[in-house]
Tab-separated table of C-alpha atoms in Angstrom:
chain	number	residue	atom	x	y	z
A	1	MET	CA	81.754	48.916	99.773
A	2	TYR	CA	79.509	50.496	97.150
A	3	VAL	CA	80.978	53.660	95.635
A	4	ASP	CA	78.932	55.772	93.262
A	5	ARG	CA	81.779	56.961	91.024
A	6	ARG	CA	79.533	59.098	88.860
A	7	ARG	CA	78.172	60.944	91.896
A	8	ILE	CA	81.674	61.559	93.264
A	9	GLU	CA	82.874	62.833	89.875
A	10	LEU	CA	79.878	65.153	89.652
A	11	LEU	CA	80.514	66.565	93.133
A	12	MET	CA	84.212	67.069	92.360
A	13	ARG	CA	83.427	68.839	89.098
A	14	ARG	CA	80.981	71.127	90.900
A	15	ALA	CA	83.572	71.917	93.602
A	16	ILE	CA	86.211	72.753	90.930
A	17	ASP	CA	83.721	74.987	89.085
A	18	ARG	CA	82.834	76.766	92.338
A	19	LEU	CA	86.510	77.327	93.194
A	20	GLY	CA	87.117	78.690	89.699
A	21	GLU	CA	84.171	81.039	90.130
A	22	LEU	CA	85.472	82.255	93.524
A	23	GLU	CA	88.929	82.855	92.046
A	24	ARG	CA	87.407	84.810	89.157
A	25	ILE	CA	85.386	87.010	91.566
A	26	MET	CA	88.457	87.659	93.734
A	27	TRP	CA	90.537	88.634	90.686
A	28	GLU	CA	87.810	90.960	89.429
A	29	GLU	CA	87.584	92.673	92.822
A	30	LEU	CA	91.356	92.916	93.090
A	31	THR	CA	91.644	94.403	89.594
A	32	GLU	CA	88.886	96.916	90.412
A	33	SER	CA	90.680	97.953	93.651
A	34	MET	CA	93.972	98.328	91.773
A	35	ARG	CA	92.222	100.455	89.108
A	36	GLU	CA	90.778	102.773	91.765
A	37	MET	CA	94.171	103.046	93.421
A	38	GLU	CA	95.758	103.926	90.060
A	39	ALA	CA	93.187	106.698	89.530
A	40	MET	CA	93.980	108.082	92.993
A	41	LEU	CA	97.702	107.960	92.312
A	42	ASP	CA	97.210	109.702	88.937
A	43	ALA	CA	95.269	112.499	90.649
A	44	ARG	CA	98.076	112.812	93.187
A	45	TYR	CA	100.667	113.020	90.431
A	46	TYR	CA	98.881	115.954	88.789
A	47	SER	CA	98.327	117.672	92.128
A	48	ILE	CA	102.035	117.401	92.950
A	49	THR	CA	102.994	118.765	89.532
A	50	ASP	CA	100.939	121.874	90.380
A	51	GLY	CA	102.406	122.077	93.898
A	52	VAL	CA	98.920	121.897	95.439
A	53	MET	CA	97.617	119.520	98.126
A	54	ASP	CA	93.921	119.101	98.854
A	55	PRO	CA	93.317	119.371	102.608
A	56	LEU	CA	92.143	116.309	104.537
A	57	TYR	CA	88.890	116.925	106.378
A	58	THR	CA	86.122	115.184	108.248
A	59	VAL	CA	82.499	116.320	108.566
A	60	ILE	CA	80.700	115.532	111.831
A	61	ASP	CA	76.908	115.717	112.029
A	62	ARG	CA	75.790	117.030	115.411
A	63	GLY	CA	72.050	117.126	114.835
A	64	SER	CA	71.244	120.814	114.513
A	65	HIS	CA	74.922	121.680	113.972
A	66	VAL	CA	77.715	120.531	111.735
A	67	VAL	CA	81.400	120.451	112.677
A	68	VAL	CA	84.060	120.347	109.990
A	69	VAL	CA	87.606	119.464	111.067
A	70	VAL	CA	90.246	120.373	108.502
A	71	ASP	CA	93.861	119.278	108.794
A	72	LEU	CA	96.398	121.744	107.399
A	73	PRO	CA	99.733	120.454	108.729
A	74	GLY	CA	102.704	122.617	107.856
A	75	SER	CA	100.516	125.545	106.833
A	76	ASN	CA	101.385	129.124	107.632
A	77	PRO	CA	98.524	130.336	109.914
A	78	ASP	CA	98.613	133.878	108.497
A	79	THR	CA	97.844	132.613	105.002
A	80	ILE	CA	94.745	130.511	105.744
A	81	VAL	CA	91.730	131.750	103.785
A	82	VAL	CA	88.296	130.244	104.443
A	83	GLU	CA	85.347	131.023	102.187
A	84	VAL	CA	82.038	129.679	103.485
A	85	ARG	CA	79.003	129.036	101.290
A	86	GLU	CA	75.708	127.386	102.233
A	87	ASP	CA	76.725	124.041	100.749
A	88	SER	CA	80.522	124.164	100.699
A	89	ILE	CA	83.636	125.600	102.319
A	90	ARG	CA	86.677	126.644	100.287
A	91	ILE	CA	90.043	126.509	102.032
A	92	ASP	CA	93.366	127.890	100.844
A	93	ALA	CA	96.653	128.138	102.731
A	94	LYS	CA	100.330	128.407	101.964
A	95	VAL	CA	102.580	125.627	103.198
A	96	SER	CA	105.744	126.417	105.098
A	97	ARG	CA	108.761	125.258	103.128
A	98	GLU	CA	110.569	124.322	106.338
A	99	ALA	CA	107.688	122.035	107.415
A	100	VAL	CA	107.661	120.250	104.049
A	101	VAL	CA	111.427	119.687	104.177
A	102	ARG	CA	111.202	118.365	107.759
A	103	ALA	CA	108.298	116.030	107.027
A	104	LEU	CA	109.267	114.766	103.595
A	105	HIS	CA	113.035	115.257	103.568
A	106	GLY	CA	114.827	113.370	100.842
A	107	ILE	CA	111.708	113.055	98.685
A	108	GLU	CA	112.391	114.910	95.460
A	109	TRP	CA	108.804	115.784	94.442
A	110	ALA	CA	108.061	117.322	97.862
A	111	SER	CA	110.093	120.419	96.949
A	112	ARG	CA	107.238	121.438	94.619
A	113	LEU	CA	104.563	121.546	97.341
A	114	GLU	CA	103.521	125.132	97.967
A	115	ARG	CA	99.944	125.314	99.167
A	116	TYR	CA	96.696	123.692	100.234
A	117	SER	CA	93.613	124.317	98.179
A	118	GLY	CA	90.326	122.494	98.231
A	119	VAL	CA	86.583	122.560	98.672
A	120	VAL	CA	84.683	120.744	101.428
A	121	ARG	CA	81.301	119.706	100.023
A	122	LEU	CA	78.772	119.737	102.848
A	123	PRO	CA	76.036	117.101	102.992
A	124	PHE	CA	73.703	119.772	104.503
A	125	ARG	CA	73.086	123.464	103.863
A	126	ILE	CA	74.370	125.697	106.648
A	127	ASP	CA	73.468	129.118	108.022
A	128	ARG	CA	76.511	131.252	107.117
A	129	SER	CA	75.746	133.782	109.862
A	130	THR	CA	76.339	131.127	112.546
A	131	VAL	CA	79.784	130.013	111.352
A	132	ARG	CA	82.479	129.886	114.071
A	133	LEU	CA	86.133	129.214	113.341
A	134	GLU	CA	88.650	127.807	115.800
A	135	ARG	CA	92.291	126.929	115.182
A	136	ARG	CA	94.141	124.286	117.211
A	137	GLY	CA	97.668	124.111	115.898
A	138	SER	CA	97.299	123.240	112.237
A	139	THR	CA	93.767	121.937	112.706
A	140	LEU	CA	90.934	124.205	111.662
A	141	ILE	CA	87.551	123.579	113.273
A	142	ILE	CA	84.502	125.093	111.599
A	143	ARG	CA	81.153	124.972	113.396
A	144	ALA	CA	77.839	126.065	111.893
A	145	ARG	CA	74.111	125.632	112.386
A	146	LYS	CA	72.223	123.665	109.734
A	147	LEU	CA	69.566	125.378	107.651
A	148	GLY	CA	65.997	124.133	107.646
B	1	MET	CA	117.196	94.683	99.595
B	2	LEU	CA	118.682	92.558	102.367
B	3	ASN	CA	119.839	89.004	101.586
B	4	THR	CA	117.187	86.375	102.228
B	5	PHE	CA	118.069	84.097	105.117
B	6	TYR	CA	114.889	81.997	104.936
B	7	GLU	CA	111.833	82.143	102.695
B	8	GLU	CA	108.387	80.657	103.174
B	9	GLU	CA	105.151	80.951	101.194
B	10	ILE	CA	101.941	81.017	103.227
B	11	TYR	CA	98.557	81.287	101.455
B	12	GLY	CA	100.191	83.008	98.475
B	13	PHE	CA	102.195	85.491	100.560
B	14	ILE	CA	105.963	85.183	100.636
B	15	PHE	CA	107.658	85.827	103.978
B	16	ARG	CA	111.351	86.639	103.366
B	17	GLU	CA	113.372	86.564	106.556
B	18	TYR	CA	116.679	88.402	106.540
B	19	ARG	CA	118.011	87.383	109.932
B	20	GLU	CA	117.370	85.217	113.009
B	21	LEU	CA	114.178	86.532	114.567
B	22	GLY	CA	115.156	85.824	118.179
B	23	ASP	CA	111.894	84.028	119.130
B	24	PRO	CA	109.508	86.972	119.446
B	25	GLU	CA	106.758	86.346	122.007
B	26	LEU	CA	104.477	89.068	120.748
B	27	LEU	CA	103.507	90.105	117.221
B	28	LEU	CA	102.194	93.654	117.075
B	29	VAL	CA	100.110	94.144	113.944
B	30	SER	CA	99.334	97.556	112.534
B	31	LEU	CA	97.553	97.799	109.207
B	32	PRO	CA	96.338	101.150	107.824
B	33	ASP	CA	92.962	101.802	109.432
B	34	VAL	CA	91.030	104.479	111.338
B	35	GLY	CA	93.184	107.576	111.979
B	36	LEU	CA	96.284	105.534	111.040
B	37	VAL	CA	96.620	105.050	114.801
B	38	GLY	CA	98.256	101.615	114.469
B	39	SER	CA	100.657	102.678	111.725
B	40	ILE	CA	101.855	105.813	113.546
B	41	ALA	CA	102.163	103.975	116.878
B	42	ALA	CA	104.056	101.046	115.316
B	43	VAL	CA	106.610	103.287	113.593
B	44	ASN	CA	107.230	105.080	116.919
B	45	ILE	CA	107.698	101.749	118.730
B	46	ILE	CA	110.146	100.485	116.068
B	47	ARG	CA	112.147	103.714	116.300
B	48	GLU	CA	112.172	103.968	120.096
B	49	LEU	CA	113.140	100.308	120.628
B	50	GLY	CA	115.702	100.347	117.801
B	51	MET	CA	114.097	97.320	116.126
B	52	LYS	CA	115.545	95.748	112.981
B	53	ASP	CA	113.924	95.139	109.614
B	54	SER	CA	113.807	91.331	109.686
B	55	VAL	CA	111.039	90.092	107.377
B	56	GLY	CA	109.682	91.352	104.066
B	57	ILE	CA	106.200	90.222	103.023
B	58	ASP	CA	105.457	90.046	99.328
B	59	SER	CA	102.727	88.914	96.967
B	60	TYR	CA	102.857	88.902	93.167
B	61	SER	CA	99.103	89.309	92.836
B	62	ALA	CA	97.795	91.144	95.917
B	63	PHE	CA	100.274	94.008	96.274
B	64	PRO	CA	100.980	96.792	93.789
B	65	PRO	CA	104.446	96.734	92.171
B	66	VAL	CA	106.051	98.915	94.835
B	67	VAL	CA	109.427	99.040	96.548
B	68	ILE	CA	110.092	101.445	99.409
B	69	VAL	CA	113.490	103.140	99.413
B	70	GLN	CA	114.891	104.163	102.783
B	71	GLU	CA	118.313	105.731	103.044
B	72	GLY	CA	119.204	104.315	99.664
B	73	GLU	CA	118.067	100.805	100.523
B	74	PRO	CA	115.086	99.141	98.786
B	75	LYS	CA	112.568	97.489	101.116
B	76	HIS	CA	109.320	95.544	100.843
B	77	PRO	CA	106.254	97.745	101.465
B	78	MET	CA	105.072	95.294	104.136
B	79	ARG	CA	107.704	94.434	106.729
B	80	ILE	CA	108.160	92.902	110.152
B	81	TYR	CA	110.677	94.473	112.513
B	82	THR	CA	112.034	92.505	115.454
B	83	GLY	CA	113.926	93.175	118.657
B	84	ASP	CA	113.526	92.880	122.413
B	85	GLY	CA	111.254	89.816	122.100
B	86	ILE	CA	108.690	91.703	120.004
B	87	ALA	CA	107.861	91.634	116.289
B	88	VAL	CA	106.079	94.604	114.702
B	89	LEU	CA	104.318	94.399	111.340
B	90	ILE	CA	103.895	97.602	109.328
B	91	THR	CA	102.924	98.407	105.768
B	92	ASP	CA	103.601	101.443	103.599
B	93	VAL	CA	100.749	100.673	101.228
B	94	PRO	CA	97.134	99.860	102.114
B	95	VAL	CA	96.065	96.308	101.366
B	96	PRO	CA	93.295	95.965	98.726
B	97	PRO	CA	90.144	94.616	100.476
B	98	PRO	CA	89.939	91.378	98.408
B	99	ALA	CA	93.484	90.477	99.533
B	100	MET	CA	92.791	91.221	103.198
B	101	ALA	CA	91.304	87.819	104.150
B	102	PRO	CA	94.159	85.653	102.775
B	103	LEU	CA	96.718	88.116	104.133
B	104	THR	CA	95.354	88.066	107.688
B	105	ARG	CA	95.199	84.274	107.531
B	106	ALA	CA	98.847	84.196	106.406
B	107	ILE	CA	99.902	86.574	109.209
B	108	VAL	CA	98.259	84.409	111.894
B	109	GLU	CA	99.751	81.267	110.347
B	110	TRP	CA	103.232	82.853	110.265
B	111	ALA	CA	102.831	83.808	113.948
B	112	LEU	CA	101.851	80.210	114.789
B	113	ARG	CA	104.824	78.778	112.896
B	114	ARG	CA	107.206	81.200	114.662
B	115	ARG	CA	105.669	80.200	118.021
B	116	VAL	CA	104.563	83.716	118.852
B	117	ARG	CA	102.555	83.608	122.103
B	118	ALA	CA	100.079	86.361	121.286
B	119	ILE	CA	99.103	88.852	118.617
B	120	LEU	CA	98.534	92.457	119.615
B	121	GLY	CA	96.469	94.497	117.181
B	122	VAL	CA	96.663	98.270	117.475
B	123	THR	CA	94.084	100.432	115.763
B	124	GLY	CA	91.874	103.477	116.059
B	125	MET	CA	88.223	103.598	116.965
B	126	GLY	CA	86.488	106.367	115.064
B	127	ASN	CA	84.714	108.592	117.564
B	128	PRO	CA	82.758	111.674	116.434
B	129	ALA	CA	83.409	113.183	119.908
B	130	ARG	CA	87.200	112.947	119.391
B	131	ILE	CA	87.372	116.709	118.818
B	132	GLU	CA	86.342	117.323	122.452
B	133	MET	CA	88.785	114.786	123.913
B	134	GLU	CA	91.993	115.979	125.541
B	135	ARG	CA	93.035	112.386	126.240
B	136	PRO	CA	91.517	109.808	123.882
B	137	GLY	CA	90.085	106.722	125.581
B	138	ILE	CA	91.531	103.217	125.209
B	139	HIS	CA	89.314	100.182	124.563
B	140	TYR	CA	90.349	96.577	124.187
B	141	LEU	CA	89.280	93.075	123.270
B	142	ALA	CA	91.172	90.015	124.450
B	143	ILE	CA	90.899	86.313	123.625
B	144	GLY	CA	92.927	83.663	125.438
B	145	ARG	CA	94.673	83.585	128.799
B	146	THR	CA	97.885	85.334	127.681
B	147	ALA	CA	95.889	88.148	126.087
B	148	MET	CA	93.703	88.504	129.207
B	149	GLY	CA	96.881	88.829	131.275
B	150	MET	CA	98.111	91.536	128.915
B	151	ALA	CA	94.814	93.395	129.293
B	152	ASP	CA	95.119	93.264	133.097
B	153	LYS	CA	98.321	95.282	132.856
B	154	LEU	CA	96.361	98.225	131.465
B	155	GLY	CA	94.447	98.525	134.743
B	156	GLY	CA	91.792	101.209	134.845
B	157	ASP	CA	93.316	103.060	131.903
B	158	ALA	CA	91.348	100.989	129.399
B	159	LYS	CA	87.808	99.739	128.992
B	160	ARG	CA	86.879	96.326	127.656
B	161	LEU	CA	84.699	96.704	124.565
B	162	SER	CA	81.509	94.974	125.600
B	163	ASP	CA	79.206	95.644	122.625
B	164	GLY	CA	79.845	96.851	119.128
B	165	ILE	CA	80.829	95.861	115.628
B	166	LEU	CA	84.445	95.676	114.527
B	167	VAL	CA	85.072	96.059	110.804
B	168	GLY	CA	88.287	95.852	108.810
B	169	PRO	CA	91.692	94.218	109.098
B	170	MET	CA	91.550	93.790	112.891
B	171	ALA	CA	88.191	92.006	112.647
B	172	LEU	CA	89.695	89.526	110.191
B	173	ILE	CA	92.836	88.909	112.253
B	174	LEU	CA	90.718	88.443	115.372
B	175	LYS	CA	88.573	85.830	113.606
B	176	GLU	CA	91.640	84.041	112.260
B	177	ALA	CA	93.362	84.106	115.645
B	178	ALA	CA	90.252	82.646	117.295
B	179	ARG	CA	90.090	79.930	114.628
B	180	ALA	CA	93.750	79.062	115.141
B	181	ARG	CA	93.373	79.233	118.961
B	182	MET	CA	95.971	81.957	119.077
B	183	ASP	CA	95.815	84.503	121.900
B	184	MET	CA	95.047	87.972	120.673
B	185	MET	CA	94.419	91.396	122.104
B	186	VAL	CA	93.186	94.403	120.139
B	187	ILE	CA	93.797	97.905	121.458
B	188	MET	CA	91.455	100.525	120.027
B	189	VAL	CA	92.000	104.196	120.767
B	190	ASP	CA	89.354	106.885	120.221
B	191	SER	CA	90.444	108.768	117.145
B	192	TYR	CA	89.428	110.813	114.142
B	193	ILE	CA	88.091	108.477	111.479
B	194	ASP	CA	89.812	109.819	108.402
B	195	LEU	CA	92.497	112.199	109.682
B	196	PRO	CA	95.912	110.971	110.846
B	197	ASP	CA	95.789	111.108	114.652
B	198	PRO	CA	99.261	111.156	116.302
B	199	GLU	CA	97.760	112.010	119.733
B	200	ALA	CA	95.639	108.849	119.641
B	201	ALA	CA	98.703	106.908	118.450
B	202	ALA	CA	100.631	108.214	121.470
B	203	ARG	CA	97.931	106.776	123.752
B	204	ALA	CA	98.264	103.440	121.941
B	205	VAL	CA	102.037	103.488	122.485
B	206	GLU	CA	101.488	104.173	126.202
B	207	ALA	CA	99.238	101.095	126.351
B	208	VAL	CA	101.800	98.936	124.499
B	209	SER	CA	104.461	100.197	126.893
B	210	LYS	CA	102.408	98.953	129.869
B	211	ILE	CA	101.593	95.611	128.242
B	212	THR	CA	105.195	94.840	127.283
B	213	ASP	CA	106.779	96.316	130.449
B	214	LYS	CA	109.086	98.350	128.216
B	215	GLU	CA	109.676	102.071	128.418
B	216	ILE	CA	108.608	103.505	125.088
B	217	SER	CA	108.754	107.273	124.950
B	218	VAL	CA	106.091	109.256	123.103
B	219	GLU	CA	107.894	112.574	123.516
B	220	LYS	CA	109.292	112.621	119.981
B	221	LEU	CA	105.971	111.449	118.568
B	222	MET	CA	104.100	114.317	120.229
B	223	LYS	CA	106.781	116.828	119.248
B	224	GLU	CA	106.629	115.709	115.628
B	225	ALA	CA	102.818	115.435	115.450
B	226	GLU	CA	102.522	118.136	112.763
B	227	MET	CA	105.231	116.580	110.660
B	228	ILE	CA	103.655	113.129	111.008
B	229	LYS	CA	100.269	114.458	109.851
B	230	LEU	CA	101.903	115.942	106.760
B	231	ARG	CA	103.886	112.778	106.055
B	232	TYR	CA	100.924	110.399	106.478
B	233	ARG	CA	98.213	112.398	104.694
B	234	GLU	CA	98.475	110.529	101.391
B	235	LEU	CA	98.377	107.108	103.096
B	236	MET	CA	95.287	108.337	104.984
B	237	LYS	CA	93.595	109.202	101.682
B	238	GLU	CA	94.356	105.762	100.253
B	239	THR	CA	93.180	104.096	103.472
B	240	ARG	CA	89.934	106.108	103.517
B	241	SER	CA	89.002	104.716	100.112
B	242	MET	CA	89.808	101.138	101.235
B	243	MET	CA	87.859	101.563	104.514
B	244	ALA	CA	84.726	102.603	102.631
B	245	LYS	CA	84.981	99.441	100.501
B	246	MET	CA	85.348	97.273	103.609
B	247	GLY	CA	82.073	98.565	105.035
B	248	LYS	CA	83.636	100.528	107.893
B	249	GLY	CA	80.291	102.269	108.309
B	250	TYR	CA	78.943	99.113	110.022
B	251	GLU	CA	80.881	100.126	113.138
B	252	TYR	CA	78.359	102.891	113.701
B	253	ARG	CA	75.391	100.699	114.331
B	254	ALA	CA	74.448	98.436	117.237
B	255	PRO	CA	74.797	94.660	117.010
B	256	LEU	CA	71.625	92.574	116.709
B	257	LEU	CA	71.867	90.756	120.021
B	258	TYR	CA	71.899	92.610	123.307
B	259	THR	CA	71.756	91.415	126.897
């Protein structure tokens, strides 16, 4: 049987090069992901040192309206302060010590957590006069009409 | 860390088994995803069924250098708990997107080698109308006869996902399971996209309870919802960043082909 050794060698070399290239791309992506994760963890470290947590939120586009759902678990409802601007919403709240201990018991750094503080950047401008606030447990729901 | 009873490397991932697994028929997989529905539900199932930490999954290149300490005992961030004929996979750290494909392949391969009959994926399905829902809806996908039988047990409580795009870890596991001819069912519960959603997780647990014919209470889960949200918020932030990289936004458009 005729075997073209040169052709086989060429194909094998190409396959090895391609695999090497794929491995290099995967490593680059992995390193990039790890770097991003490190940056996130660094930010968390500094936030914990200050005793401040940024609230988790989600912004829902409802056509003419926007709904912002903000999670403030463990917050004391009497301490929630919401400051609405046309393009952002500032939220501050004190965290109940008891809630932190219950949720994160045994974790040393958790004893420093004292409050939520953060700004929700809105992808649209809103009409401040139409803002409606609703609280469901520790979830704050902010509804507003879009401008323009 | 528990003493290794058996160790096996699959596609670069090391599966360290600490004890006899007891031939689990079902592998429930929960990887951090939409609303952390799978993660929250899986932890509740492990706790309610008193399952044991049986397998630690490790990788020298794909996972960050992390060890989880629980009650003074170091553990692998990704673990499989077993008991009652079920295995449950959980992870304390989100998996970097480039490592997701080999990991899901390794999970399916491990399930095949352990003669698991079906994989059950539990996840959230981001729904912008979640805020109006008292009782989040359950959707499912099933491939293979065993998985179809599992879906039948849900009755009218769940809807089969007929059209849509699935993105993320469950999409990869589903593809791998299909390739390996492994039965698989994915439960997707309507949830917030990037907020931990214990209520949606409770619905997922109810579905798992029906599928496995085991009583799994969600009372504690609902009672501790606030605490869970506080405990899981940082994992949610990490997961949100990973989801964006995986192109989770594709789920909000229609597929090309329609009938």
